[in-house]
GROMACS .gro file of C-alpha atoms in nm:
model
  419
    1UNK     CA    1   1.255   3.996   2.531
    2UNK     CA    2   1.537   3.884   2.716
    3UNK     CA    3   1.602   3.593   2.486
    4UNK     CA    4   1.629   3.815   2.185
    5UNK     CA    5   1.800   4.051   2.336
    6UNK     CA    6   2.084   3.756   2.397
    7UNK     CA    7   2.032   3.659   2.047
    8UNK     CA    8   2.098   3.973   1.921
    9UNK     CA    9   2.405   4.031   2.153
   10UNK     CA   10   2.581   3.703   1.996
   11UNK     CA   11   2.523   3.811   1.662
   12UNK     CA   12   2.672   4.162   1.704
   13UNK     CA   13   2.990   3.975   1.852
   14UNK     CA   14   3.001   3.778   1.521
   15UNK     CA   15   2.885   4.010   1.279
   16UNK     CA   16   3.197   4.270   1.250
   17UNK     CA   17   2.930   4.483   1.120
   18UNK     CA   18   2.958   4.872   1.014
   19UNK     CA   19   2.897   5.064   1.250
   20UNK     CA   20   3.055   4.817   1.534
   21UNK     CA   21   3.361   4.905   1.730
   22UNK     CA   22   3.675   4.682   1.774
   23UNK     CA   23   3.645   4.549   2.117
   24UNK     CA   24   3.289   4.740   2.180
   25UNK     CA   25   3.025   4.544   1.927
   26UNK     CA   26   2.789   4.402   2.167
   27UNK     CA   27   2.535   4.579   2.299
   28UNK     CA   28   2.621   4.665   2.736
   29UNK     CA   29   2.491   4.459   2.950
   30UNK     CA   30   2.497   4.781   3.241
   31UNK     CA   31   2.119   4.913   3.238
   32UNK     CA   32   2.310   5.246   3.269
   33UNK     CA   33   2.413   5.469   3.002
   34UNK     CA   34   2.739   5.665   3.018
   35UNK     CA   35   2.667   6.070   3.084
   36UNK     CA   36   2.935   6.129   2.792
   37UNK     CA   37   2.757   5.939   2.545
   38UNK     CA   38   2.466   6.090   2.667
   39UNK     CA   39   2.609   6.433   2.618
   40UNK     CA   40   2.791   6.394   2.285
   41UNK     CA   41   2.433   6.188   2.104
   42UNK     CA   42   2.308   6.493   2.238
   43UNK     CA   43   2.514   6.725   2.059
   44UNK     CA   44   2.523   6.525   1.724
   45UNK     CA   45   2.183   6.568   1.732
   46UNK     CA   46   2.159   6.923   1.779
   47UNK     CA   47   2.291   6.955   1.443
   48UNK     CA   48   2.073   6.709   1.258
   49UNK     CA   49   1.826   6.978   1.214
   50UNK     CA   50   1.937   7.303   1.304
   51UNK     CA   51   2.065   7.420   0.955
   52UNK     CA   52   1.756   7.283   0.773
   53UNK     CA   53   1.441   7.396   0.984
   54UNK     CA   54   1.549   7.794   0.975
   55UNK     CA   55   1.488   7.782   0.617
   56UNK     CA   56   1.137   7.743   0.545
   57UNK     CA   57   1.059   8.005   0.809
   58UNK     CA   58   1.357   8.253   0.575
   59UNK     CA   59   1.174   8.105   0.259
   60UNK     CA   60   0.952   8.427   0.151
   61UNK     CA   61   1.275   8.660   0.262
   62UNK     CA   62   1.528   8.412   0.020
   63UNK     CA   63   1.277   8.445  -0.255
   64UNK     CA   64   1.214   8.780  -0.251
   65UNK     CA   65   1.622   8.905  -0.232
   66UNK     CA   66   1.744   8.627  -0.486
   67UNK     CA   67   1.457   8.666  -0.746
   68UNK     CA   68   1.383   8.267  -0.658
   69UNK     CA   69   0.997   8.119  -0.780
   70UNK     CA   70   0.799   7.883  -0.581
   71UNK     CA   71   0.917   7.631  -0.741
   72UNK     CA   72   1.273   7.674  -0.710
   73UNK     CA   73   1.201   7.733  -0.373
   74UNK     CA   74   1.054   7.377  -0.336
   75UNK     CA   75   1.374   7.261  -0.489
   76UNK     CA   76   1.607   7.440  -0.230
   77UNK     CA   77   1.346   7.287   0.071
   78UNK     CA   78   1.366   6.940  -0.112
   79UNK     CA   79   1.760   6.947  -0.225
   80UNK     CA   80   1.856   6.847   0.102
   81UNK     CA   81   1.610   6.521   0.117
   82UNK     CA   82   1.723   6.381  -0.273
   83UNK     CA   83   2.124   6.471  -0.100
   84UNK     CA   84   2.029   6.209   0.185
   85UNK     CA   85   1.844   5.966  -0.069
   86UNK     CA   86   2.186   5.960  -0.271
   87UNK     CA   87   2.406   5.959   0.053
   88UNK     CA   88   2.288   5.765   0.303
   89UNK     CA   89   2.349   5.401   0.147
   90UNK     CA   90   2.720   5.509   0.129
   91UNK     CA   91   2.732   5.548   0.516
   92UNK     CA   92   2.722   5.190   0.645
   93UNK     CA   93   3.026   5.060   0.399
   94UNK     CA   94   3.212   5.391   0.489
   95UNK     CA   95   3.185   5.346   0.864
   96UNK     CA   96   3.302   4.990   0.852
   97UNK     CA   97   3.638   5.097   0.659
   98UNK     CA   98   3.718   5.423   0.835
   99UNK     CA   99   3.555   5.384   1.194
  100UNK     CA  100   3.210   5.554   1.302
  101UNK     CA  101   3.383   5.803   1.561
  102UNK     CA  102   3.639   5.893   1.307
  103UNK     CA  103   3.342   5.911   1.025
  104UNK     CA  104   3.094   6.085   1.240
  105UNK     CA  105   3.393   6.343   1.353
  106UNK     CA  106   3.467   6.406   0.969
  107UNK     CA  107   3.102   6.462   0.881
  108UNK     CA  108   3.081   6.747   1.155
  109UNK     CA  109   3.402   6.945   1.023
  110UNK     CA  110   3.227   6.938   0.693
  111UNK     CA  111   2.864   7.032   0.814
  112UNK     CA  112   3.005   7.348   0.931
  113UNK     CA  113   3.249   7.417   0.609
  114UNK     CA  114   2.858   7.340   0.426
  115UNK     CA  115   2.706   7.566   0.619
  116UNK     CA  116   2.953   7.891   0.601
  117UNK     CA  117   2.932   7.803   0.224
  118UNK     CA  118   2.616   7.838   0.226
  119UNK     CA  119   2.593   8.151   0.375
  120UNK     CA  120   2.748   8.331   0.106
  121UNK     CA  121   2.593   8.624  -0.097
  122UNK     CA  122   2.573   8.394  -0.389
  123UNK     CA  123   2.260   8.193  -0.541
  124UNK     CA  124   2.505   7.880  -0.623
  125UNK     CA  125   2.671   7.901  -0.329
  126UNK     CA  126   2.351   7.876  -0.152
  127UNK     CA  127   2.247   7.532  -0.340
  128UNK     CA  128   2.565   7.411  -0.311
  129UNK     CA  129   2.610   7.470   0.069
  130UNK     CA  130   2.273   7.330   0.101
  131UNK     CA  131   2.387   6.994  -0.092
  132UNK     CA  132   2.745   6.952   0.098
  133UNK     CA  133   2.594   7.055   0.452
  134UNK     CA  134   2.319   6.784   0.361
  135UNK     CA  135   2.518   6.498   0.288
  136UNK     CA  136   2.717   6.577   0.660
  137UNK     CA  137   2.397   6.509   0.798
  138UNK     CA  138   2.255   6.222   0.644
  139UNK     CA  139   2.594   6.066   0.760
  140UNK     CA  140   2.461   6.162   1.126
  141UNK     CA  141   2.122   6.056   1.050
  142UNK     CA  142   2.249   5.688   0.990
  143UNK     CA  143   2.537   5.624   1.229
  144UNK     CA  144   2.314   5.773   1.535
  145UNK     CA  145   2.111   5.487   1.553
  146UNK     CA  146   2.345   5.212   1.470
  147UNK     CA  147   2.592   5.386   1.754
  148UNK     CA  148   2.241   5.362   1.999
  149UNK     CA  149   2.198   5.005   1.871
  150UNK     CA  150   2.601   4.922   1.991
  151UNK     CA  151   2.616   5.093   2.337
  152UNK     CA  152   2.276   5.114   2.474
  153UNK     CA  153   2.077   4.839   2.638
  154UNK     CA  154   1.763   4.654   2.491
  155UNK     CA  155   1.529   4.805   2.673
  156UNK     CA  156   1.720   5.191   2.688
  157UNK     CA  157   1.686   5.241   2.319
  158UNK     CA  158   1.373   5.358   2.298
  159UNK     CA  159   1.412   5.617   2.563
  160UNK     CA  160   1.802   5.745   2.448
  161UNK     CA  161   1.611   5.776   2.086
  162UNK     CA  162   1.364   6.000   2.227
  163UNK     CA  163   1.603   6.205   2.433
  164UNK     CA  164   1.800   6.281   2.100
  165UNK     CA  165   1.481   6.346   1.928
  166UNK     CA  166   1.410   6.624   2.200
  167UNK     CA  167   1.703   6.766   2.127
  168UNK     CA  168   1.692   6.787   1.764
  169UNK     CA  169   1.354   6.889   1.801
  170UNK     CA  170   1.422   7.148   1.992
  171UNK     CA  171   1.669   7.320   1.814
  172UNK     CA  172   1.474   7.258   1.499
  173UNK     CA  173   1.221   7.450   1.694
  174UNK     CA  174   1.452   7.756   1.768
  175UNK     CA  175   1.617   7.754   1.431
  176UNK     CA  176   1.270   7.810   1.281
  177UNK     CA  177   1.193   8.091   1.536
  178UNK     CA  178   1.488   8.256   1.576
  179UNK     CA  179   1.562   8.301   1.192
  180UNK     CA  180   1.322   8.528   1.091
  181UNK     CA  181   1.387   8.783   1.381
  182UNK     CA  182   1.768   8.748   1.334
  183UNK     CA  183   1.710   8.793   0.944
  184UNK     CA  184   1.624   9.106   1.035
  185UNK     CA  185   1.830   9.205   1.325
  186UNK     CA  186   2.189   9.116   1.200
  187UNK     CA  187   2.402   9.271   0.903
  188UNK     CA  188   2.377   9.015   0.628
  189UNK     CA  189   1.984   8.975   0.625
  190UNK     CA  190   1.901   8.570   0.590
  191UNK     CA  191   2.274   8.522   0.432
  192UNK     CA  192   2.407   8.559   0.800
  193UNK     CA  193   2.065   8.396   0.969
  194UNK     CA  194   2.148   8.064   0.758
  195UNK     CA  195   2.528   8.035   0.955
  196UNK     CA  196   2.410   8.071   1.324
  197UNK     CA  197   2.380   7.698   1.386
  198UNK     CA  198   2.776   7.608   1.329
  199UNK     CA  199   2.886   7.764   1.634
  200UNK     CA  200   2.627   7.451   1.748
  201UNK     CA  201   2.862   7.225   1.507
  202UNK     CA  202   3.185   7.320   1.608
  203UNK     CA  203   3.049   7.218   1.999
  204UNK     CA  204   2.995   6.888   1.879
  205UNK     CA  205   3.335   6.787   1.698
  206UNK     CA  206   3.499   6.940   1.981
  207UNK     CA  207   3.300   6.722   2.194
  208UNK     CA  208   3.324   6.386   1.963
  209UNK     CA  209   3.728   6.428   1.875
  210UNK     CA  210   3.789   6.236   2.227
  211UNK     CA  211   3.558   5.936   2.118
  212UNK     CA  212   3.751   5.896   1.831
  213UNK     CA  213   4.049   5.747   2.061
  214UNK     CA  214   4.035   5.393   1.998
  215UNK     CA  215   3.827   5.361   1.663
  216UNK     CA  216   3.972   5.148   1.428
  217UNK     CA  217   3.862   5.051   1.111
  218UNK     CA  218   3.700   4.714   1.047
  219UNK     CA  219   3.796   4.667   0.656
  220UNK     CA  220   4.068   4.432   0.789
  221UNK     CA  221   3.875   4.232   1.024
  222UNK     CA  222   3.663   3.922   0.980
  223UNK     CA  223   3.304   3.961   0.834
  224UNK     CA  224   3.184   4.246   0.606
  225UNK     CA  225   2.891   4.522   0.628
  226UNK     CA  226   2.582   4.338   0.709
  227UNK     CA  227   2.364   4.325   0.369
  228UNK     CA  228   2.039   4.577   0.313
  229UNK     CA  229   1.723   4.352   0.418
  230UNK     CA  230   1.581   4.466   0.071
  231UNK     CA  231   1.333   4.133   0.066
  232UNK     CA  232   1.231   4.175   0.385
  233UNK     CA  233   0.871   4.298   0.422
  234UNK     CA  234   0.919   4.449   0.768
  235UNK     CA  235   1.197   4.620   0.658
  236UNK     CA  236   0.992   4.759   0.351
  237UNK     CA  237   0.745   4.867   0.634
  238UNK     CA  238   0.983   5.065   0.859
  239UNK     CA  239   1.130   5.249   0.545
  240UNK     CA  240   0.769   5.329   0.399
  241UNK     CA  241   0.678   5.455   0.786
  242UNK     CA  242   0.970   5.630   0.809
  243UNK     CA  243   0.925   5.823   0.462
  244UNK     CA  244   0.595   5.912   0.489
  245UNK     CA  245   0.627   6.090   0.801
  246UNK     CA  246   0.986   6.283   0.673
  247UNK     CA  247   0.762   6.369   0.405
  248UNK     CA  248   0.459   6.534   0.628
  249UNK     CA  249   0.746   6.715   0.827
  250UNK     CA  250   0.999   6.843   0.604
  251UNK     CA  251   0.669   6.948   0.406
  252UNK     CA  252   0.532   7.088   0.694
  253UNK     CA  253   0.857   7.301   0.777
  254UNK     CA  254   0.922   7.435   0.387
  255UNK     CA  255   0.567   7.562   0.353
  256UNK     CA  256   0.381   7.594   0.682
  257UNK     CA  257   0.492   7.999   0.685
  258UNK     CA  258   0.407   8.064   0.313
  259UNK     CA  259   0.088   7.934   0.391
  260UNK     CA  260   0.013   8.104   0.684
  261UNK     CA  261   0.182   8.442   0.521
  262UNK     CA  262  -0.029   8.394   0.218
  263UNK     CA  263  -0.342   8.408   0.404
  264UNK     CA  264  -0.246   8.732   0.638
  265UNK     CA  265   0.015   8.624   0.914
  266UNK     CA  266   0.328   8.829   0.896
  267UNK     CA  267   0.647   8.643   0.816
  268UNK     CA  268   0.766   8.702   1.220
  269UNK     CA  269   0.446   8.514   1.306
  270UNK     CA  270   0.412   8.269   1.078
  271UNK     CA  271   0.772   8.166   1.186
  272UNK     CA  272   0.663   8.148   1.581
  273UNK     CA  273   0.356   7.937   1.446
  274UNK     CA  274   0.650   7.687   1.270
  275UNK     CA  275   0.804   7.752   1.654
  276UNK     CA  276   0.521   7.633   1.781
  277UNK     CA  277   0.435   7.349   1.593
  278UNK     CA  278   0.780   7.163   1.682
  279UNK     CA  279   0.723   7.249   2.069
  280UNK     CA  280   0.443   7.020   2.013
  281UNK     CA  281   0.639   6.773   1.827
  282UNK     CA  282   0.922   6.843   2.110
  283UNK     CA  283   0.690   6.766   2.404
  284UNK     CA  284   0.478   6.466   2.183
  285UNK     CA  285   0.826   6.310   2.121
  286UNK     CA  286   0.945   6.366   2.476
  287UNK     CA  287   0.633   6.197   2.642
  288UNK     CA  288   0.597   5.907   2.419
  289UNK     CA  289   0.878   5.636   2.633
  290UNK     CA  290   0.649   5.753   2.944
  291UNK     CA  291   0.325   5.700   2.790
  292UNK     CA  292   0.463   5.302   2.620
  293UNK     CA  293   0.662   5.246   2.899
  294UNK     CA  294   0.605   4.809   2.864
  295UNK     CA  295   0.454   4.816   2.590
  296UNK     CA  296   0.694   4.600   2.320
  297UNK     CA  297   0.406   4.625   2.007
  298UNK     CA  298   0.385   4.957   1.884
  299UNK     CA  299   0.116   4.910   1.588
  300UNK     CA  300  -0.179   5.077   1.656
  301UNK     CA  301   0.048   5.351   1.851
  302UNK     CA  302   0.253   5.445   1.513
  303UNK     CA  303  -0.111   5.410   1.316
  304UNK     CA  304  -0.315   5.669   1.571
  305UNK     CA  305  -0.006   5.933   1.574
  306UNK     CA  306  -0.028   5.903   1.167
  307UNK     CA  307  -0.413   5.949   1.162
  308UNK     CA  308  -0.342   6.327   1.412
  309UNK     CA  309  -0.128   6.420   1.101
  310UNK     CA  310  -0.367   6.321   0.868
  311UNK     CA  311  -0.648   6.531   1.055
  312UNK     CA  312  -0.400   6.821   1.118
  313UNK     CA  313  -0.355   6.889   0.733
  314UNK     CA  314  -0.744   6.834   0.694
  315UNK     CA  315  -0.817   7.120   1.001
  316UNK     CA  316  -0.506   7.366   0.794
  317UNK     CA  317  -0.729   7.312   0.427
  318UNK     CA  318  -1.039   7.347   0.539
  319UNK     CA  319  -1.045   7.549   0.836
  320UNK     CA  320  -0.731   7.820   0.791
  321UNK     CA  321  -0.880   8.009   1.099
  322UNK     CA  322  -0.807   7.679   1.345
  323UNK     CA  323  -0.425   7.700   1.242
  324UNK     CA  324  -0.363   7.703   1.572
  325UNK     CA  325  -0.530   7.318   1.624
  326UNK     CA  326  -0.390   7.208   1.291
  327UNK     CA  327  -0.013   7.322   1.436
  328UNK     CA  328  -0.086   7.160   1.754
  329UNK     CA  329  -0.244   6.797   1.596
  330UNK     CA  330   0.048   6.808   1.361
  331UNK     CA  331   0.289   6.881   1.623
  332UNK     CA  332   0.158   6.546   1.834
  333UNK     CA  333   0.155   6.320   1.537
  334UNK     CA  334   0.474   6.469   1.375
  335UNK     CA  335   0.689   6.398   1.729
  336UNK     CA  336   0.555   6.050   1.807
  337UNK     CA  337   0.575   5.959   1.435
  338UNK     CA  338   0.927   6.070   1.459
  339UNK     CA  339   1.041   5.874   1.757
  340UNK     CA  340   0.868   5.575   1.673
  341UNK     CA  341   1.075   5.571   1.267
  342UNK     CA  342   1.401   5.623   1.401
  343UNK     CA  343   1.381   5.373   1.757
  344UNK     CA  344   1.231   5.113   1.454
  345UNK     CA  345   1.545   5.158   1.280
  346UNK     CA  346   1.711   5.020   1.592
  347UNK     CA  347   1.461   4.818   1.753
  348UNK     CA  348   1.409   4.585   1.413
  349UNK     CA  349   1.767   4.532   1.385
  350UNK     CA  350   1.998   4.238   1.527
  351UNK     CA  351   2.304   4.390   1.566
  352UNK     CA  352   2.455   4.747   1.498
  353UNK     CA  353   2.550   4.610   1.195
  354UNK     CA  354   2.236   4.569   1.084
  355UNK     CA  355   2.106   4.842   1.252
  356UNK     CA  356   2.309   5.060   1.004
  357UNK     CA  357   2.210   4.901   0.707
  358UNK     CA  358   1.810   4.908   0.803
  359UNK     CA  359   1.895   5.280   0.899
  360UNK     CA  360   2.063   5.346   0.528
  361UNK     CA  361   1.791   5.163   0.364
  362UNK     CA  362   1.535   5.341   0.517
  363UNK     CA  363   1.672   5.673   0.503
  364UNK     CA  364   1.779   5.612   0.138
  365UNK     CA  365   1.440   5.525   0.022
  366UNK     CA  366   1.252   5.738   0.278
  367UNK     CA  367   1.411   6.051   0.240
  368UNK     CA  368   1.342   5.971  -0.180
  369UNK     CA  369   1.003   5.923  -0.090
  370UNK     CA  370   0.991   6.240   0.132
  371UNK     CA  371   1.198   6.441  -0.122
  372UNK     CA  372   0.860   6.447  -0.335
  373UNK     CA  373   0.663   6.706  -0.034
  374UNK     CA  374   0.817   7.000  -0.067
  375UNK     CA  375   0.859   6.965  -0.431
  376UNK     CA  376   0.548   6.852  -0.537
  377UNK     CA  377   0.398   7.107  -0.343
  378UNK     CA  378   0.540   7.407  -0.496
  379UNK     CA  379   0.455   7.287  -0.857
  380UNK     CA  380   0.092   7.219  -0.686
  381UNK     CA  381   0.073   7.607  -0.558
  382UNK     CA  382   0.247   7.731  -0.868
  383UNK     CA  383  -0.086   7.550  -1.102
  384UNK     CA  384  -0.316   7.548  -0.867
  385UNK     CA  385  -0.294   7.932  -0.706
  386UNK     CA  386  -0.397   7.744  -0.374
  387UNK     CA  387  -0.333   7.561  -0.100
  388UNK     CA  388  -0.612   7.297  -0.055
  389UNK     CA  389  -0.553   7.106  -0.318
  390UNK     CA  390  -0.187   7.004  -0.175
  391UNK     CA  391  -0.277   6.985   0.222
  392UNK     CA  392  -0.618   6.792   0.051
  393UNK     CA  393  -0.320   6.500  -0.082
  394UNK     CA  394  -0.126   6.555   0.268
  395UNK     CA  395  -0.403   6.470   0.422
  396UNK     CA  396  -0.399   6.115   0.217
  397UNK     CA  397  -0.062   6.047   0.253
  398UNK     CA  398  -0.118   6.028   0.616
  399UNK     CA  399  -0.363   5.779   0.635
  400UNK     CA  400  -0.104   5.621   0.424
  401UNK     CA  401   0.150   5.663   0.693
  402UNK     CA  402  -0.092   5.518   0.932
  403UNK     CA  403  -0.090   5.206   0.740
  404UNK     CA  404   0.300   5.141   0.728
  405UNK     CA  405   0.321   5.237   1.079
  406UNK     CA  406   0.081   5.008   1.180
  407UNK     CA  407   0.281   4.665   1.017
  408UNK     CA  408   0.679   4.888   1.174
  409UNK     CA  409   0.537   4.861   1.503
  410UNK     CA  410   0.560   4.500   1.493
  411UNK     CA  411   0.669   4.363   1.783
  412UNK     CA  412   0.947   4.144   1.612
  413UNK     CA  413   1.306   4.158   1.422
  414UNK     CA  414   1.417   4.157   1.098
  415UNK     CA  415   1.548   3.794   0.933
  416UNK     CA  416   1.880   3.826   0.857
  417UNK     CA  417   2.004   3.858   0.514
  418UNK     CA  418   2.203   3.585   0.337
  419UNK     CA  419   2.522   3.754   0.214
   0.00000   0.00000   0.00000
């Protein structure tokens, strides 16, 4: 471990990759990790989610005022997947020209300009806020783990990747509680429930503008953006591993309340039951450093979380009474599945360089890949009047899952590209 981890440090010193700094490209050799790093991943991350979780428990409310069909309303839950498909190969080429800090900072003033856009009374602004506040994430969702890959220790990643997990999970969680309650507590209805994350988004620029000093571009220097691993098999593995799983969540957090509404739960509950199911994920995600703590292959760990989601889509078809279990299975699976795809994404990787470009590659092709859920499961409910047949092909995919996770966990890195 310690060999590769020396390996890896030369090559980020040579690479002048996308995502690395100007004097800052190797990974620290301190086993600590600065607080303010700490704090402003943190932040960043409590964005990542936030604006996207509230809406599949305001789904049934957005529908209902803005004359929206199921379908449409898979399209809205699956707009912002297809936006980080189409942005997230841009973000590795972009942060080697302009600077991550400066990048990351820029993608944070327009998350919240996305999201007040969004919020207004108006059916196009509401896809279009959706598609700009989308793209400001995806840039986050790429440059946080190249940035982890650059400042944080071998043997740290893991556990900084689940602490920014927790966080996102957690305000996922409270986005998808709060918003139906607030829906109906504030003056705008679920136009003003949408915008209550950006006060959240403003925090973090304000908190990110200082790391900016010092970020220079790297267009000038020597060496270019490491290349996309696209032959490599591994790589093929962590991108399949981390699609699937975007796929069971972001399906998971569009539809879980329409289901549960359309067989009796109020909308209020149904969006604690949402609230409940990423507590799981929260706590599953949280636990998962302590529980692998050593432990450098992560096959059959990535393969058993995959088979809980499999068998907590299987409880919600044919048991709807057990929703409680289903929530709670899907929860466990969802936040170890979750961990385990993004600390891949840095874990597989050489450098931060390539770190960012197995990061865009995945999240490219995965969030494609998990763009089809929501979707495809509206247009299943819309012909099929039910909800069996679609958890029924959930239930697949996750053995599915189980599979790529099981050759991500590898305990080895990526070949590097030739040029």
């Amino acid at each position: 471990m310690r060999l590769r981890t020396a390996r890896a440090s030369g090559r980020n010193s040579a690479s002048g990759s996308a995502a690395a700094g100007p004097s800052r490209a190797t990974v620290p050799s301190r086993t600590a990790v600065p607080v303010g790093l700490l704090i402003a991943i943190c932040l960043v991350a409590a964005n990542l989610r936030t604006a996207l979780t509230g809406v599949g428990a305001l789904l049934p409310e957005i529908e209902h005022g803005s004359g929206l069909t199921s379908s449409w309303g898979g399209l809205l839950s699956t707009l912002p997947l297809l936006t980080f498909a189409a942005t997230s190969p841009l973000v590795a080429r972009a942060s080697h020209r302009f600077g991550s800090a400066r990048l990351l900072a820029a993608s944070l003033a327009v998350l919240a300009a996305g999201t007040v856009l969004r919020s207004l009374p108006s059916v196009a602004c509401l896809f279009a806020g959706t598609v700009v506040l989308s793209a400001a994430i995806a840039f986050g969702n790429v440059l946080l783990p190249a940035l982890i890959r650059r400042n944080v220790p071998a043997h740290r990643i893991q556990g900084v990747s689940a602490l920014y997990v927790t966080v996102m999970g957690l305000m996922a969680a409270v986005s998808s509680g709060i918003s139906a309650p607030l829906a109906h507590a504030v003056p705008g209805s679920w136009h003003t429930a949408l915008a209550w994350g950006v006060a959240f988004t403003v925090a973090a620029l304000l908190a990110w503008l200082p790391r900016m000093r010092g970020d220079r571009p790297q267009a000038s220097a020597a060496g270019a953006p490491s290349p996309v691993p696209w032959r490599s098999r591994l790589a093929w593995q962590v991108t399949l591993f981390m699609g699937l799983q975007s796929l069971a969540f972001y399906t998971a957090v569009a539809w879980l309340p329409s289901i549960l509404v359309d067989r009796g739960a109020s909308s209020t509950t149904a969006g604690w039951m949402l609230f409940s199911y990423q507590v799981v994920s929260l706590a599953a995600g949280s636990l998962l450093p302590l529980l692998t703590r050593g432990r450098h292959d992560q096959r059959w760990t990535a393969a058993g979380a995959s088979v809980l989601l499999a068998a907590g889509f299987t409880v919600l078809a044919a048991a709807p009474a057990l929703s409680v279990l289903a929530c709670t299975l899907l929860g466990l699976g969802g936040g170890a599945c979750l961990v385990l795809a993004l600390t891949f994404q840095s874990q597989r990787a050489g450098s931060s360089g390539e770190a960012a470009a197995l990061a865009g590659m995945a999240q490219s092709i995965g969030y494609l890949v998990a763009a089809a859920g929501p979707l495809f499961l509206g247009i299943l409910h819309d012909v099929t009047h039910s909800w069996s047949l679609p958890l029924a092909v959930l239930a697949v995919l996750g053995i599915a899952t189980a599979v790529a996770g099981h050759g991500a966990g590898q305990d080895r890195r990526i070949p590097r590209p030739s040029r």
